[in-house]
mmCIF file of C-alpha atoms in Angstrom:
data_model
loop_
_atom_site.group_PDB
_atom_site.id
_atom_site.type_symbol
_atom_site.label_atom_id
_atom_site.label_comp_id
_atom_site.label_asym_id
_atom_site.label_seq_id
_atom_site.Cartn_x
_atom_site.Cartn_y
_atom_site.Cartn_z
ATOM 1 C CA MET A 1 0.171 -0.075 0.089
ATOM 2 C CA LYS A 2 2.833 2.398 0.778
ATOM 3 C CA HIS A 3 4.588 1.970 -2.592
ATOM 4 C CA LEU A 4 0.927 3.167 -4.094
ATOM 5 C CA MET A 5 0.836 6.295 -1.839
ATOM 6 C CA LYS A 6 4.060 7.915 -3.003
ATOM 7 C CA PRO A 7 3.046 8.363 -6.679
ATOM 8 C CA LEU A 8 -0.123 9.681 -5.392
ATOM 9 C CA LYS A 9 1.449 12.367 -3.712
ATOM 10 C CA ILE A 10 3.410 13.349 -6.666
ATOM 11 C CA VAL A 11 0.234 13.685 -9.065
ATOM 12 C CA PRO A 12 -1.153 16.868 -7.307
ATOM 13 C CA ALA A 13 2.289 18.475 -7.623
ATOM 14 C CA LEU A 14 2.786 17.624 -11.369
ATOM 15 C CA LEU A 15 -0.895 18.673 -12.092
ATOM 16 C CA LEU A 16 0.032 22.139 -10.117
ATOM 17 C CA LEU A 17 3.130 22.329 -12.136
ATOM 18 C CA PHE A 18 1.426 21.724 -15.613
ATOM 19 C CA VAL A 19 -1.273 24.126 -15.033
ATOM 20 C CA LEU A 20 1.484 27.024 -14.281
ATOM 21 C CA SER A 21 3.348 26.192 -17.200
ATOM 22 C CA SER A 22 0.516 26.093 -19.532
ATOM 23 C CA CYS A 23 -0.545 29.526 -18.099
ATOM 24 C CA SER A 24 2.774 31.212 -19.275
ATOM 25 C CA SER A 25 2.983 29.308 -22.759
ATOM 26 C CA VAL A 26 3.354 31.232 -26.070
ATOM 27 C CA ARG A 27 0.996 30.060 -28.683
ATOM 28 C CA VAL A 28 2.917 29.766 -32.046
ATOM 29 C CA ALA A 29 1.833 29.486 -35.417
ATOM 30 C CA THR A 30 4.023 29.413 -38.645
ATOM 31 C CA ASP A 31 3.199 29.615 -42.156
ATOM 32 C CA TYR A 32 5.560 29.696 -44.986
ATOM 33 C CA ASP A 33 6.066 29.580 -49.211
ATOM 34 C CA ARG A 34 6.124 25.952 -50.381
ATOM 35 C CA GLU A 35 8.005 26.809 -53.283
ATOM 36 C CA ALA A 36 10.780 28.504 -51.374
ATOM 37 C CA ASN A 37 14.166 26.619 -51.290
ATOM 38 C CA PHE A 38 14.913 27.300 -47.665
ATOM 39 C CA ASP A 39 18.566 25.597 -48.200
ATOM 40 C CA ALA A 40 19.399 28.458 -50.651
ATOM 41 C CA TYR A 41 19.384 31.086 -47.868
ATOM 42 C CA LYS A 42 22.493 31.410 -45.870
ATOM 43 C CA THR A 43 22.660 35.100 -44.869
ATOM 44 C CA PHE A 44 20.448 37.567 -43.371
ATOM 45 C CA ALA A 45 20.020 41.267 -42.306
ATOM 46 C CA PHE A 46 17.175 43.366 -40.444
ATOM 47 C CA PHE A 47 14.747 45.250 -42.817
ATOM 48 C CA LYS A 48 14.774 48.576 -41.062
ATOM 49 C CA PRO A 49 11.723 50.237 -42.676
ATOM 50 C CA GLY A 50 9.496 47.373 -41.519
ATOM 51 C CA ILE A 51 10.708 47.067 -38.108
ATOM 52 C CA ASP A 52 10.466 50.812 -37.756
ATOM 53 C CA LYS A 53 6.759 50.610 -38.276
ATOM 54 C CA ALA A 54 6.466 48.153 -35.319
ATOM 55 C CA GLU A 55 4.387 49.768 -32.597
ATOM 56 C CA LEU A 56 7.007 48.944 -29.656
ATOM 57 C CA ASN A 57 9.462 51.185 -27.895
ATOM 58 C CA ASP A 58 13.157 50.893 -28.878
ATOM 59 C CA LEU A 59 14.250 49.045 -26.065
ATOM 60 C CA ASP A 60 11.924 45.910 -26.722
ATOM 61 C CA LYS A 61 12.572 46.237 -30.320
ATOM 62 C CA ARG A 62 16.330 45.694 -29.725
ATOM 63 C CA ARG A 63 15.442 42.709 -27.228
ATOM 64 C CA ILE A 64 13.409 41.161 -29.908
ATOM 65 C CA LEU A 65 16.027 41.752 -32.442
ATOM 66 C CA ARG A 66 18.839 40.437 -30.607
ATOM 67 C CA ALA A 67 16.658 37.290 -29.780
ATOM 68 C CA ILE A 68 16.121 36.653 -33.426
ATOM 69 C CA GLU A 69 19.699 37.127 -34.456
ATOM 70 C CA ALA A 70 20.878 34.749 -31.448
ATOM 71 C CA GLU A 71 18.473 32.331 -33.026
ATOM 72 C CA LEU A 72 19.382 32.526 -36.710
ATOM 73 C CA MET A 73 23.166 32.531 -35.877
ATOM 74 C CA ALA A 74 22.586 29.198 -33.704
ATOM 75 C CA LYS A 75 20.972 27.654 -36.617
ATOM 76 C CA GLY A 76 24.241 28.876 -39.019
ATOM 77 C CA TYR A 77 22.835 31.842 -40.521
ATOM 78 C CA ILE A 78 25.253 34.758 -41.070
ATOM 79 C CA LYS A 79 24.264 38.314 -40.582
ATOM 80 C CA SER A 80 25.453 40.165 -43.684
ATOM 81 C CA GLU A 81 25.400 43.584 -45.629
ATOM 82 C CA ASN A 82 24.434 41.786 -48.656
ATOM 83 C CA PRO A 83 21.702 39.103 -47.215
ATOM 84 C CA ASP A 84 20.006 36.417 -48.917
ATOM 85 C CA MET A 85 16.958 36.808 -46.466
ATOM 86 C CA LEU A 86 15.402 39.948 -44.651
ATOM 87 C CA VAL A 87 14.165 39.776 -41.225
ATOM 88 C CA SER A 88 10.953 42.213 -40.297
ATOM 89 C CA ILE A 89 8.866 42.118 -37.051
ATOM 90 C CA PHE A 90 5.328 43.647 -36.402
ATOM 91 C CA THR A 91 3.014 43.494 -33.290
ATOM 92 C CA LYS A 92 -0.759 43.509 -32.457
ATOM 93 C CA SER A 93 -2.492 43.567 -29.170
ATOM 94 C CA ASN A 94 -5.522 41.879 -28.294
ATOM 95 C CA GLN A 95 -7.752 42.604 -25.279
ATOM 96 C CA ARG A 96 -8.462 39.207 -23.858
ATOM 97 C CA VAL A 97 -11.858 38.746 -21.772
ATOM 98 C CA ASP A 98 -12.146 35.771 -19.531
ATOM 99 C CA ILE A 99 -15.375 34.989 -17.740
ATOM 100 C CA TYR A 100 -15.438 32.632 -14.909
ATOM 101 C CA ASN A 101 -18.745 31.181 -13.673
ATOM 102 C CA ASN A 102 -18.105 30.041 -10.110
ATOM 103 C CA ALA A 103 -21.768 29.061 -9.275
ATOM 104 C CA TRP A 104 -21.636 26.975 -5.989
ATOM 105 C CA GLY A 105 -23.784 26.569 -3.277
ATOM 106 C CA TYR A 106 -27.490 25.220 -2.232
ATOM 107 C CA GLY A 107 -30.132 25.462 -4.864
ATOM 108 C CA ALA A 108 -33.586 26.203 -4.763
ATOM 109 C CA TRP A 109 -36.673 26.241 -6.768
ATOM 110 C CA GLY A 110 -37.740 29.647 -8.160
ATOM 111 C CA TRP A 111 -38.328 32.272 -10.764
ATOM 112 C CA GLY A 112 -35.425 32.235 -13.666
ATOM 113 C CA GLY A 113 -36.599 35.265 -15.760
ATOM 114 C CA TYR A 114 -37.249 33.803 -19.279
ATOM 115 C CA GLY A 115 -36.573 30.360 -18.176
ATOM 116 C CA GLY A 116 -39.626 30.256 -16.047
ATOM 117 C CA TRP A 117 -39.806 28.342 -12.819
ATOM 118 C CA GLY A 118 -37.465 25.547 -12.015
ATOM 119 C CA TRP A 119 -34.293 24.477 -10.006
ATOM 120 C CA ARG A 120 -31.666 27.383 -9.662
ATOM 121 C CA SER A 121 -28.151 26.971 -8.441
ATOM 122 C CA GLY A 122 -27.216 28.947 -5.318
ATOM 123 C CA TRP A 123 -24.527 31.750 -5.093
ATOM 124 C CA ASN A 124 -23.672 32.747 -8.648
ATOM 125 C CA ASN A 125 -20.147 34.390 -8.472
ATOM 126 C CA ASN A 126 -19.304 35.477 -11.958
ATOM 127 C CA GLN A 127 -15.924 37.031 -12.459
ATOM 128 C CA VAL A 128 -14.699 38.804 -15.109
ATOM 129 C CA SER A 129 -10.699 39.042 -16.061
ATOM 130 C CA THR A 130 -9.375 41.213 -18.744
ATOM 131 C CA SER A 131 -5.936 40.995 -19.798
ATOM 132 C CA THR A 132 -3.786 42.455 -22.884
ATOM 133 C CA GLU A 133 -2.571 39.774 -24.959
ATOM 134 C CA GLY A 134 0.544 40.420 -27.481
ATOM 135 C CA VAL A 135 1.068 38.945 -30.801
ATOM 136 C CA LEU A 136 4.617 39.163 -32.272
ATOM 137 C CA PHE A 137 5.232 38.302 -35.941
ATOM 138 C CA ILE A 138 8.558 37.576 -37.329
ATOM 139 C CA ASP A 139 8.711 37.997 -41.280
ATOM 140 C CA LEU A 140 11.551 36.512 -43.390
ATOM 141 C CA ILE A 141 11.534 37.808 -46.616
ATOM 142 C CA ASP A 142 13.471 37.031 -49.933
ATOM 143 C CA ALA A 143 15.813 39.823 -50.420
ATOM 144 C CA GLN A 144 16.049 39.670 -53.927
ATOM 145 C CA LYS A 145 12.352 39.046 -54.910
ATOM 146 C CA LYS A 146 10.957 41.291 -51.875
ATOM 147 C CA GLU A 147 8.648 38.174 -50.864
ATOM 148 C CA LEU A 148 7.568 36.781 -47.767
ATOM 149 C CA ILE A 149 9.073 33.402 -47.581
ATOM 150 C CA TRP A 150 7.895 32.633 -43.866
ATOM 151 C CA GLN A 151 5.988 33.986 -41.035
ATOM 152 C CA GLY A 152 5.990 33.161 -37.524
ATOM 153 C CA SER A 153 3.463 34.414 -34.870
ATOM 154 C CA GLY A 154 3.564 34.067 -31.158
ATOM 155 C CA THR A 155 0.730 35.061 -28.732
ATOM 156 C CA GLY A 156 0.861 35.509 -25.026
ATOM 157 C CA ASN A 157 1.017 37.973 -22.250
ATOM 158 C CA LEU A 158 4.175 40.156 -22.213
ATOM 159 C CA GLU A 159 3.294 42.794 -19.938
ATOM 160 C CA THR A 160 6.083 42.669 -17.021
ATOM 161 C CA ARG A 161 7.711 45.328 -14.653
ATOM 162 C CA ASN A 162 10.588 43.052 -13.863
ATOM 163 C CA MET A 163 13.209 43.893 -17.020
ATOM 164 C CA GLU A 164 14.835 40.314 -16.517
ATOM 165 C CA LYS A 165 11.459 38.609 -16.631
ATOM 166 C CA LYS A 166 10.596 40.847 -19.841
ATOM 167 C CA GLU A 167 13.793 39.920 -21.352
ATOM 168 C CA ALA A 168 13.343 35.938 -20.738
ATOM 169 C CA ARG A 169 10.039 36.119 -21.895
ATOM 170 C CA ILE A 170 10.978 37.990 -24.955
ATOM 171 C CA LYS A 171 13.566 35.227 -25.598
ATOM 172 C CA GLU A 172 10.751 32.652 -25.029
ATOM 173 C CA PHE A 173 8.558 33.939 -27.630
ATOM 174 C CA VAL A 174 11.489 34.159 -30.313
ATOM 175 C CA SER A 175 12.723 30.687 -29.425
ATOM 176 C CA GLU A 176 9.295 29.042 -29.863
ATOM 177 C CA MET A 177 8.711 30.706 -33.167
ATOM 178 C CA MET A 178 11.884 30.115 -34.603
ATOM 179 C CA MET A 179 12.002 26.372 -33.531
ATOM 180 C CA GLN A 180 10.016 26.032 -36.557
ATOM 181 C CA PHE A 181 12.084 27.535 -39.056
ATOM 182 C CA PRO A 182 13.145 26.386 -41.644
ATOM 183 C CA PRO A 183 10.224 24.387 -42.203
ATOM 184 C CA GLU A 184 10.772 20.506 -42.311
ATOM 185 C CA LYS A 185 11.225 19.337 -45.894
ATOM 186 C CA LYS A 186 8.225 16.847 -46.685
#
């Protein structure tokens, strides 16, 4: 019986860890041009006109660009004045509204408005939570053709006043997206 109790004690801790880690995750999506020959791209540079349009402060832009540069260089790409590929970014923000219905307690018979008479649950405790979710887009553009060849987007909450946490969160966004570049050959 003791050997069964140990795993049962670990399950709640693992469940809590899973819930906490899933709350902070970045949702990633990527798309790419199936006709592009990704093996041909060896060098990159940042596309300043596109980056200048991103609605971010300059500090966050630099954090994002450093993270992208580190990811590309780790994959063997070289930063160049005469690049094969241009890198641009842009952002969007969405207002997220979550409504939690925490109905609990004893129910009772009663009038339910349009629903007429019937059983109604006890103390309804609706809670509304709003937060701003940011979406970071990374565009990779064929430098010769000036055509988009790959796009990654990462969605999640970025707001934090702690600069170290913010920098780590930006690296997480970029890393999760760039994990899917270049696309796997089929």
